[in-house]
Coordinates of C-alpha atoms and ligand atoms in Angstrom, one line a residue:
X1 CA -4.7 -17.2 -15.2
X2 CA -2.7 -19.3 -17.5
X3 CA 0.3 -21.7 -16.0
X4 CA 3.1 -21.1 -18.1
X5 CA 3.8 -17.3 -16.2
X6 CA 7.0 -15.4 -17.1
X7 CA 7.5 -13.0 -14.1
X8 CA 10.4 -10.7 -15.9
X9 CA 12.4 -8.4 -13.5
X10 CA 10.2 -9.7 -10.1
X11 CA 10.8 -13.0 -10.0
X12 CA 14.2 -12.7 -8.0
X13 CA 11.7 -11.5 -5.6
X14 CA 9.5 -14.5 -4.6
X15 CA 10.1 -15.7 -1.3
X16 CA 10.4 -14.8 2.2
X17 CA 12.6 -12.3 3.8
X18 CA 13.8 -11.0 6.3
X19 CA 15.9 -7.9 7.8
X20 CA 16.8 -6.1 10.8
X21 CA 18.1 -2.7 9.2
X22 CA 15.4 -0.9 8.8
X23 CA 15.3 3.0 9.4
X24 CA 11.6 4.8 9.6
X25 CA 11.4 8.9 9.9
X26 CA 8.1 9.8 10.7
X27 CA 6.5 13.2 11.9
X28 CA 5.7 14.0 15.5
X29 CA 3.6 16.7 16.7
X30 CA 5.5 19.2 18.6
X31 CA 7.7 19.1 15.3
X32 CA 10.0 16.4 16.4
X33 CA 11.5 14.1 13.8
X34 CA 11.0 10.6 15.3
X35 CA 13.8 8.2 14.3
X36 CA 12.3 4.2 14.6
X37 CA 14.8 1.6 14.0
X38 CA 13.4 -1.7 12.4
X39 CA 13.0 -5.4 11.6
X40 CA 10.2 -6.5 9.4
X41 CA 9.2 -10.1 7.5
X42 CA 8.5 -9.3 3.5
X43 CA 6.8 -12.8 1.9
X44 CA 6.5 -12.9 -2.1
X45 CA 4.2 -15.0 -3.9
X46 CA 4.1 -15.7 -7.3
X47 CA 0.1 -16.2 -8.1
X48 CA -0.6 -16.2 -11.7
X49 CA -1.5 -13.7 -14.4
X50 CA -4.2 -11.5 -15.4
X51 CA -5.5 -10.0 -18.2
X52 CA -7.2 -6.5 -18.7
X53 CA -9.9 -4.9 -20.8
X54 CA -8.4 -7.7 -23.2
X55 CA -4.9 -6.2 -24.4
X56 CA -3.2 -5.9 -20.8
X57 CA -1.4 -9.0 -19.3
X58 CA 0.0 -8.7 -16.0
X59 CA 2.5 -11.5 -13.8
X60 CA 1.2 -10.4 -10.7
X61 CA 3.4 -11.3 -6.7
X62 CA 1.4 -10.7 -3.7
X63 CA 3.4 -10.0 -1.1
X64 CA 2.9 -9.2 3.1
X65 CA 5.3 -6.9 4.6
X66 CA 5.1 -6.9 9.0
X67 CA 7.3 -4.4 10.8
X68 CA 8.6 -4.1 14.3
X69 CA 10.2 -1.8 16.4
X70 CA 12.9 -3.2 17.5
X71 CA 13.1 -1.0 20.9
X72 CA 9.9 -3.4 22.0
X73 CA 9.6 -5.8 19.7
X74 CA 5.7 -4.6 18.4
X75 CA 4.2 -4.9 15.0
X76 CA 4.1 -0.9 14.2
X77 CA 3.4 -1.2 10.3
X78 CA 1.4 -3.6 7.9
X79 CA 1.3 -3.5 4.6
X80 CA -0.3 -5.9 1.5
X81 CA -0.1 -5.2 -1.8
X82 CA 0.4 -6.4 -5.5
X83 CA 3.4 -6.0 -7.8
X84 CA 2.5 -6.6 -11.0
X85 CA 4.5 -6.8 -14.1
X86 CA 3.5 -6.2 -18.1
X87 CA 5.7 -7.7 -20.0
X88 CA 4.6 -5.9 -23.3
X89 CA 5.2 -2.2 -21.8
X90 CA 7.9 -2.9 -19.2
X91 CA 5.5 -1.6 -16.9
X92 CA 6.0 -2.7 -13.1
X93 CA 2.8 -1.2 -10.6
X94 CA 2.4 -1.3 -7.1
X95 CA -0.7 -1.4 -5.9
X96 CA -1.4 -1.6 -1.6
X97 CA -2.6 -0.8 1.0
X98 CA -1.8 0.2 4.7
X99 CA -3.8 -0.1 7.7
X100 CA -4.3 3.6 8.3
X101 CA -7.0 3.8 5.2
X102 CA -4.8 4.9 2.5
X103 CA -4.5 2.8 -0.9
X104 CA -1.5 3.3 -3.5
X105 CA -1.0 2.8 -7.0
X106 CA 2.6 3.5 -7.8
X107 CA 4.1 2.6 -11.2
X108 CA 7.2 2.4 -12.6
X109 CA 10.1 0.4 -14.6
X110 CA 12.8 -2.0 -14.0
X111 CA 16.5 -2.5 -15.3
X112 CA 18.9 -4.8 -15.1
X113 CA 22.8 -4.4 -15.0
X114 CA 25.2 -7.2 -13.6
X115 CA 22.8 -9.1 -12.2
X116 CA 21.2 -6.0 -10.2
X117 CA 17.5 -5.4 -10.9
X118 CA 16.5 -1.9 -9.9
X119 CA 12.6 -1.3 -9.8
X120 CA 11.5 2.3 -9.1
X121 CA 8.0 3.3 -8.8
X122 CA 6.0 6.4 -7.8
X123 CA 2.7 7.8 -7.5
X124 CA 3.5 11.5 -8.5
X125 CA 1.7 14.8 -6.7
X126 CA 0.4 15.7 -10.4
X127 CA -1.3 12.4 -10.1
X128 CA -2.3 11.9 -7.0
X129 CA -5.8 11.7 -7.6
X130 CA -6.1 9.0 -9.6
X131 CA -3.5 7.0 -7.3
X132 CA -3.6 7.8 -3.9
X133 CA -7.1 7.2 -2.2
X134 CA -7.4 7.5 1.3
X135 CA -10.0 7.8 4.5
X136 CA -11.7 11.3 5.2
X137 CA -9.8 11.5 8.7
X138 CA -6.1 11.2 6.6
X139 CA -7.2 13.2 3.8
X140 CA -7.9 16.0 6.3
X141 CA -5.0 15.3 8.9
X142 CA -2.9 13.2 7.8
X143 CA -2.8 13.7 3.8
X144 CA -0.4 11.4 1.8
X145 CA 0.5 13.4 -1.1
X146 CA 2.8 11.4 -3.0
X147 CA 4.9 8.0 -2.7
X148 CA 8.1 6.9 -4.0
X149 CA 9.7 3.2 -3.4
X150 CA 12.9 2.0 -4.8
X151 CA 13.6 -1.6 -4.7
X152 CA 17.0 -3.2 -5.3
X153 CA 17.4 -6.7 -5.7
X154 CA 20.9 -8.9 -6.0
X155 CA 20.8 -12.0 -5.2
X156 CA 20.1 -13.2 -2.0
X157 CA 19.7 -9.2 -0.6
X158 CA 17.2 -7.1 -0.9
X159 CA 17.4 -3.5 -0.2
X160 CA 14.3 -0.7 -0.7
X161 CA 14.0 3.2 0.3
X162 CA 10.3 4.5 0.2
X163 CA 9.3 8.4 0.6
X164 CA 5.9 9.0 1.7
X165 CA 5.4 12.6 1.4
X166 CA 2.9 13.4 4.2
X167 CA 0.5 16.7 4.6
X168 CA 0.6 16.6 8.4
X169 CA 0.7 18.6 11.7
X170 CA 0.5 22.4 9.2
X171 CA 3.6 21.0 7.7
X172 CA 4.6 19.2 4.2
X173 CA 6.4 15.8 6.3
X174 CA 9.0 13.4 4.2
X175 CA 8.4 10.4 6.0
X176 CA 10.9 7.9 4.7
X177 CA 11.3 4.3 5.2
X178 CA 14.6 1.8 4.2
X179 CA 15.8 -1.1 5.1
X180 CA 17.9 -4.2 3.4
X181 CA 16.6 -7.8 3.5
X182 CA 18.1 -11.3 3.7
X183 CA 16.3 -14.2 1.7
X184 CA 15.1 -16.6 4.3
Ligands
LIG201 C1 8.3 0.3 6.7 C2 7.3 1.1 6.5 C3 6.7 2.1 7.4 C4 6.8 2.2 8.8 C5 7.7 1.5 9.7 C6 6.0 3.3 9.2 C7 5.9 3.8 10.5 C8 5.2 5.0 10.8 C9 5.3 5.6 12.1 C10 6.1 5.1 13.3 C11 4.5 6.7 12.1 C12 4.2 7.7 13.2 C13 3.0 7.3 13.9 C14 2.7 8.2 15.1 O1 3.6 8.6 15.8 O2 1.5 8.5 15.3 C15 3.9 6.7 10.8 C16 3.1 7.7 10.3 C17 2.4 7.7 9.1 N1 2.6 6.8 8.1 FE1 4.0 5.3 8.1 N2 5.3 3.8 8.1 C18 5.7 3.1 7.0 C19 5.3 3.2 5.7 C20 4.2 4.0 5.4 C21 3.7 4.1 4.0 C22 4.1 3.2 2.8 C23 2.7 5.0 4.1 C24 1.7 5.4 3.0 C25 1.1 4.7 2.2 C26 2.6 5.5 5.4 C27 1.7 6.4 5.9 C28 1.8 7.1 7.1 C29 0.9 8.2 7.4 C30 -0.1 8.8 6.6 C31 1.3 8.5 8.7 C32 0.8 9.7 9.6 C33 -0.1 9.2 10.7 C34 0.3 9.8 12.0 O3 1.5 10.0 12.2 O4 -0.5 10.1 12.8 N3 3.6 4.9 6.2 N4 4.4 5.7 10.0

């Protein structure tokens, strides 16, 4: 890891944050929609580069993202991860991983335009098996089948909208997440 580390389109990202507009939509098994309004803690680090098969350089942030109902106040999601950036491709990639058993790999590209950055990233049905791995148990009854995060970043406010497209109950499921964050 060298020490000199341009971070490109994340580093308006490191740091903490915090928000208390978060919407989740997740399945229910009678064939409900369940509607969960949230507040959730997202904390950025900055931690260095790496370097692959040696012609890939990544600027990698490690980040922890807690979410609470706010009907109760419980922790109801977790998720770590990796958002790593190549500067010689553009490429941003998401890699994490949720408590469930299921492990992501969604990739993508940023843009800039007055002083927005815009990061989308996705792990694509087509290519779900090289980027979606997951336990027996969710495979068979709880499939993810694709993933989709937007992340949009001015300032001091960060807002994202994630579809998790879910293989549940005998039904396809859009399970969407969003939310906007303050910097702490
Ligand atoms: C802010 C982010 C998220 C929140 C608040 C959230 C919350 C929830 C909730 C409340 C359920 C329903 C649980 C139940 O009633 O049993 C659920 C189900 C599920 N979520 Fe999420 N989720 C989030 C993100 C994700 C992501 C990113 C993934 C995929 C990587 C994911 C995968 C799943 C799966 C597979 C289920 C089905 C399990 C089940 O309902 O039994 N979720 N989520």
């Amino acid at each position: 890891m060298s020490d000199s580390i341009n971070y490109g389109p994340l580093s308006g990202l490191v740091g903490s944050w915090k928000g208390d507009r978060g919407l989740d939509v997740a399945p229910e098994e009678n064939g409900d929609i369940e509607r969960n309004p949230y507040w959730e803690t997202i904390d950025f680090e900055a931690i260095g580069d790496v370097e692959n098969a040696g012609k890939q350089t990544l600027a990698i942030l490690r980040y922890h993202q807690q979410v609470y109902r706010k009907s109760n106040d419980e922790q109801f999601h977790d998720q770590f991860g990796y958002i790593t950036w190549d500067s010689a491709t553009g490429v941003v990639s998401h890699s994490f991983i949720i408590p469930r058993g299921v492990a992501i790999v969604a990739s993508g590209t940023a843009s800039e335009a007055n002083s927005t950055v815009t990061i989308q990233m996705d792990a694509p049905a087509e290519k779900a098996s090289d980027t979606i791995s997951q336990s027996d148990f969710m495979r068979d009854n709880a499939k993810t089948t694709s993933f989709g995060h937007t992340m949009v970043l001015s300032g001091d406010e960060l807002s994202y909208d994630m579809t998790t497209m879910l293989d549940i109950y005998g039904r396809e499921f859009k399970h969407k997440d969003k939310s906007k964050l303050t910097r702490v």
